[in-house]
XYZ file of C-alpha atoms in Angstrom:
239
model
C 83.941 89.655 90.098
C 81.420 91.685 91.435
C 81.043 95.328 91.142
C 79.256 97.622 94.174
C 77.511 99.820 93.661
C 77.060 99.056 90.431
C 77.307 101.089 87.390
C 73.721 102.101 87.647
C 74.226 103.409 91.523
C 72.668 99.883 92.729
C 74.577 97.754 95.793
C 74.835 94.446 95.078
C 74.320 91.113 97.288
C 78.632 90.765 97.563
C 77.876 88.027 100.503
C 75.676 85.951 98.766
C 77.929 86.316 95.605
C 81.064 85.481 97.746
C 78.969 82.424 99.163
C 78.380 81.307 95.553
C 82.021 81.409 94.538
C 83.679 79.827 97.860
C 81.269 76.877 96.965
C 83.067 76.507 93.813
C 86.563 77.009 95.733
C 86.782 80.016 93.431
C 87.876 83.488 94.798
C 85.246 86.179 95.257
C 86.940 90.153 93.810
C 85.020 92.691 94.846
C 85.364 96.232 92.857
C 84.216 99.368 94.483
C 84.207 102.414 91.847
C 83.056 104.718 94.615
C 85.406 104.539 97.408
C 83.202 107.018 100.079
C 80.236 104.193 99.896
C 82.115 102.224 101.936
C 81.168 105.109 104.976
C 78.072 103.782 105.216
C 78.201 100.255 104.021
C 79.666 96.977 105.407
C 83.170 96.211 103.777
C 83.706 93.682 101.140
C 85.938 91.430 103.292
C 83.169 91.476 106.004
C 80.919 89.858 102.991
C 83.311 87.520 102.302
C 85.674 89.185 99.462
C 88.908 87.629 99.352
C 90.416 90.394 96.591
C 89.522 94.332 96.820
C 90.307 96.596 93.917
C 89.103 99.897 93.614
C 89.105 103.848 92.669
C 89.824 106.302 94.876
C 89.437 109.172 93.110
C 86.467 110.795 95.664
C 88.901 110.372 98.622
C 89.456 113.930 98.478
C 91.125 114.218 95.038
C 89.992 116.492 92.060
C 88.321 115.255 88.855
C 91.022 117.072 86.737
C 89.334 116.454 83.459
C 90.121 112.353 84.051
C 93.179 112.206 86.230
C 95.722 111.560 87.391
C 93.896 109.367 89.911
C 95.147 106.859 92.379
C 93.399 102.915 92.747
C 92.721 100.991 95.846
C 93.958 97.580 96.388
C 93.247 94.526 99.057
C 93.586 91.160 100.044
C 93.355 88.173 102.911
C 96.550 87.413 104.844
C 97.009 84.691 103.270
C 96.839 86.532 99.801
C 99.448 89.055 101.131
C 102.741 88.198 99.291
C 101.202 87.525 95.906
C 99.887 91.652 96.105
C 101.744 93.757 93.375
C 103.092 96.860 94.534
C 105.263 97.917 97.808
C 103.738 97.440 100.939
C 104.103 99.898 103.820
C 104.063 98.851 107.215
C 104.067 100.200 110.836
C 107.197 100.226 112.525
C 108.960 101.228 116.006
C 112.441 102.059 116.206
C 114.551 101.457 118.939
C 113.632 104.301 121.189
C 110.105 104.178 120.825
C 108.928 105.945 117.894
C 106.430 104.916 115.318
C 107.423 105.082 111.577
C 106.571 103.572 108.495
C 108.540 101.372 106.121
C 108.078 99.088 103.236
C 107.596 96.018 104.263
C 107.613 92.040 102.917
C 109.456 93.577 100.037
C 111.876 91.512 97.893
C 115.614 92.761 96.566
C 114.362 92.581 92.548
C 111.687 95.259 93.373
C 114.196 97.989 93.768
C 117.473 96.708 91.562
C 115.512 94.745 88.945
C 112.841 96.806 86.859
C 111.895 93.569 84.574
C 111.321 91.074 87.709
C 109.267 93.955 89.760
C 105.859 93.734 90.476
C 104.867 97.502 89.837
C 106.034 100.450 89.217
C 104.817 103.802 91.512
C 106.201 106.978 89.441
C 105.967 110.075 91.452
C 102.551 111.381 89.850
C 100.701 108.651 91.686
C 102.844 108.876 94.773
C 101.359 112.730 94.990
C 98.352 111.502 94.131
C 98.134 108.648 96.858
C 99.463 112.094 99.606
C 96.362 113.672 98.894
C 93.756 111.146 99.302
C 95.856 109.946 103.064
C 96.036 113.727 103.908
C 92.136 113.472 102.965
C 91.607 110.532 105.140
C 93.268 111.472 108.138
C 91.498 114.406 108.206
C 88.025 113.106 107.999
C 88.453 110.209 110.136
C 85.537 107.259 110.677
C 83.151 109.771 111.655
C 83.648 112.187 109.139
C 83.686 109.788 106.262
C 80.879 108.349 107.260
C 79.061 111.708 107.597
C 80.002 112.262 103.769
C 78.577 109.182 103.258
C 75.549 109.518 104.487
C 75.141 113.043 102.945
C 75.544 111.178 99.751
C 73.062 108.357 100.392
C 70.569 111.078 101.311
C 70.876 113.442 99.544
C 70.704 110.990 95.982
C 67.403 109.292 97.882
C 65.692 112.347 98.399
C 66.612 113.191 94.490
C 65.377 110.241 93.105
C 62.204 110.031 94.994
C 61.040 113.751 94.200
C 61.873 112.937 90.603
C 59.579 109.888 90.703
C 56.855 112.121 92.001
C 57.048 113.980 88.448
C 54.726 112.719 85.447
C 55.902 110.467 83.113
C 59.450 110.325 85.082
C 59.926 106.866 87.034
C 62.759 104.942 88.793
C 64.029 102.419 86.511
C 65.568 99.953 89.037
C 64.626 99.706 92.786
C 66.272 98.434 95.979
C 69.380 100.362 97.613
C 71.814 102.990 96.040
C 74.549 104.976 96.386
C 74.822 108.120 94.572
C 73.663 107.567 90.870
C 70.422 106.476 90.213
C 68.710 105.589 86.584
C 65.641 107.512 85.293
C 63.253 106.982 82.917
C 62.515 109.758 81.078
C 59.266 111.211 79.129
C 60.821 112.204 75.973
C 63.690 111.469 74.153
C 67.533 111.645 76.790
C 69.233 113.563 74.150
C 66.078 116.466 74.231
C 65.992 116.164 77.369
C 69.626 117.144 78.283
C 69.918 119.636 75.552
C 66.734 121.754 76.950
C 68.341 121.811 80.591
C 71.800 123.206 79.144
C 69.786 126.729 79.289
C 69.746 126.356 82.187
C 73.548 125.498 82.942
C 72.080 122.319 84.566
C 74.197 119.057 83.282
C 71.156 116.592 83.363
C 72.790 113.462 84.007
C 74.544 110.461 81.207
C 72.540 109.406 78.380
C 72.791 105.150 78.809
C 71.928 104.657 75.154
C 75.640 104.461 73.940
C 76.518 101.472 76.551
C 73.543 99.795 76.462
C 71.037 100.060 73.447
C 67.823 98.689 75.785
C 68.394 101.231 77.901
C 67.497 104.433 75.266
C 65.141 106.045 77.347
C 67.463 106.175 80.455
C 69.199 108.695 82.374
C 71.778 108.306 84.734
C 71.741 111.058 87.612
C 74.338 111.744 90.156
C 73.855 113.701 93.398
C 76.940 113.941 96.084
C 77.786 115.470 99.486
C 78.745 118.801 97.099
C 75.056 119.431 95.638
C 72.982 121.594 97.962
C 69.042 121.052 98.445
C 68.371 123.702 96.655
C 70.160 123.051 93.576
C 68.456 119.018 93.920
C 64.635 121.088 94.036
C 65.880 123.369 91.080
C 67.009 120.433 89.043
C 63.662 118.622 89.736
C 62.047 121.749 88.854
C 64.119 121.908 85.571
C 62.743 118.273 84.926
C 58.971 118.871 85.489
C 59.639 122.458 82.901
C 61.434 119.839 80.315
């Protein structure tokens, strides 16, 4: 199981990782917590995923204080009737028309609650509206416009905070969004002298990973002008 990016902003190797496991005749899952990196970077099942699972929360659906949210599921053809869940497929009927029905779907999923693979209640259902309403709308190009905002807009972030003294990068290679920072005095000062300045510094890693005390996790989107990135930065250097 391999998560990208990761849950320091870093995108992993999933080819070589899928190489590694389909030597073993083991099945590769690939997990993608941000669902709008995939604008801008090559699919898991082009690198050799076999399983997809996912959150879709940034395909166009609001934080809400932790949900309701809506996850994203995939396999291989040959995977296809072991998938939990109903399956919707395109359809014609007899005069032409395109339409879209559930599909490869046995009789205990609707008559037999205990023998059913899942269970959609209508929350999700709304849930899983918005973010197909969201991606119709965007399109390839426009997702991958977003997604290249993001990728941008997070380098640009990182690499004026490294200019700062005693502020570095603590992991390099590519990212997506969130980056890790290491800063010059203690997280927990640090974040409580920028809430003055109604600037949420980033997540202090020190409560999931002890080695990591000196660490900030920063997050820049599509949403985030430039000039709220050079007043952050600013906000940093002050700190």
């Amino acid at each position: 199981v391999v998560q990208s990016p990761n849950f320091f902003g870093c995108l992993e190797h999933v080819a070589a990782a899928a190489q590694a496991a389909h030597q073993t005749r083991a099945l590769m899952i690939a997990v993608v917590t941000e669902a709008i990196s995939l604008g801008c970077c090559r699919s898991p099942g082009e690198q050799g995923a076999d399983i997809v699972a996912g959150e879709g929360q940034s395909l166009g659906v609001p934080v809400s204080f932790g949900g309701p949210y809506l996850g994203v599921f995939a396999t291989r053809q040959e995977y296809l009737r072991q998938m939990p869940g109903r399956l919707v497929g395109q359809a014609y009927d007899h005069e032409g028309r395109r339409g879209f029905v559930l599909t490869l779907s046995t009789r205990e999923q609707h008559i037999r609650r205990e023998r059913a693979t899942s269970n959609i209640c209508t929350n999700q259902g709304l849930i899983m509206l918005m973010a197909t309403i969201y991606l119709a709308t965007m399109g390839r190009r426009g997702l991958q416009e977003v997604a290249w905002q993001n990728w941008q807009k997070a380098a640009y972030a990182a690499d004026q905070i490294a200019r700062l003294k005693g502020y570095q990068l603590r992991f390099t290679g590519p990212r997506f969004n969130e980056f890790v920072v290491t800063t010059r005095r203690p997280v927990a000062e640090t974040l409580e002298q920028l809430q003055p300045k109604k600037i949420v510094g980033g997540l202090a890693l020190d409560r999931f990973y002890p080695d990591l005390k000196d660490c900030l996790l920063v997050c820049v989107t599509e949403m985030m002008p430039r000039a709220e990135i050079d007043r952050f930065v600013a906000a940093l250097d002050e700190v």
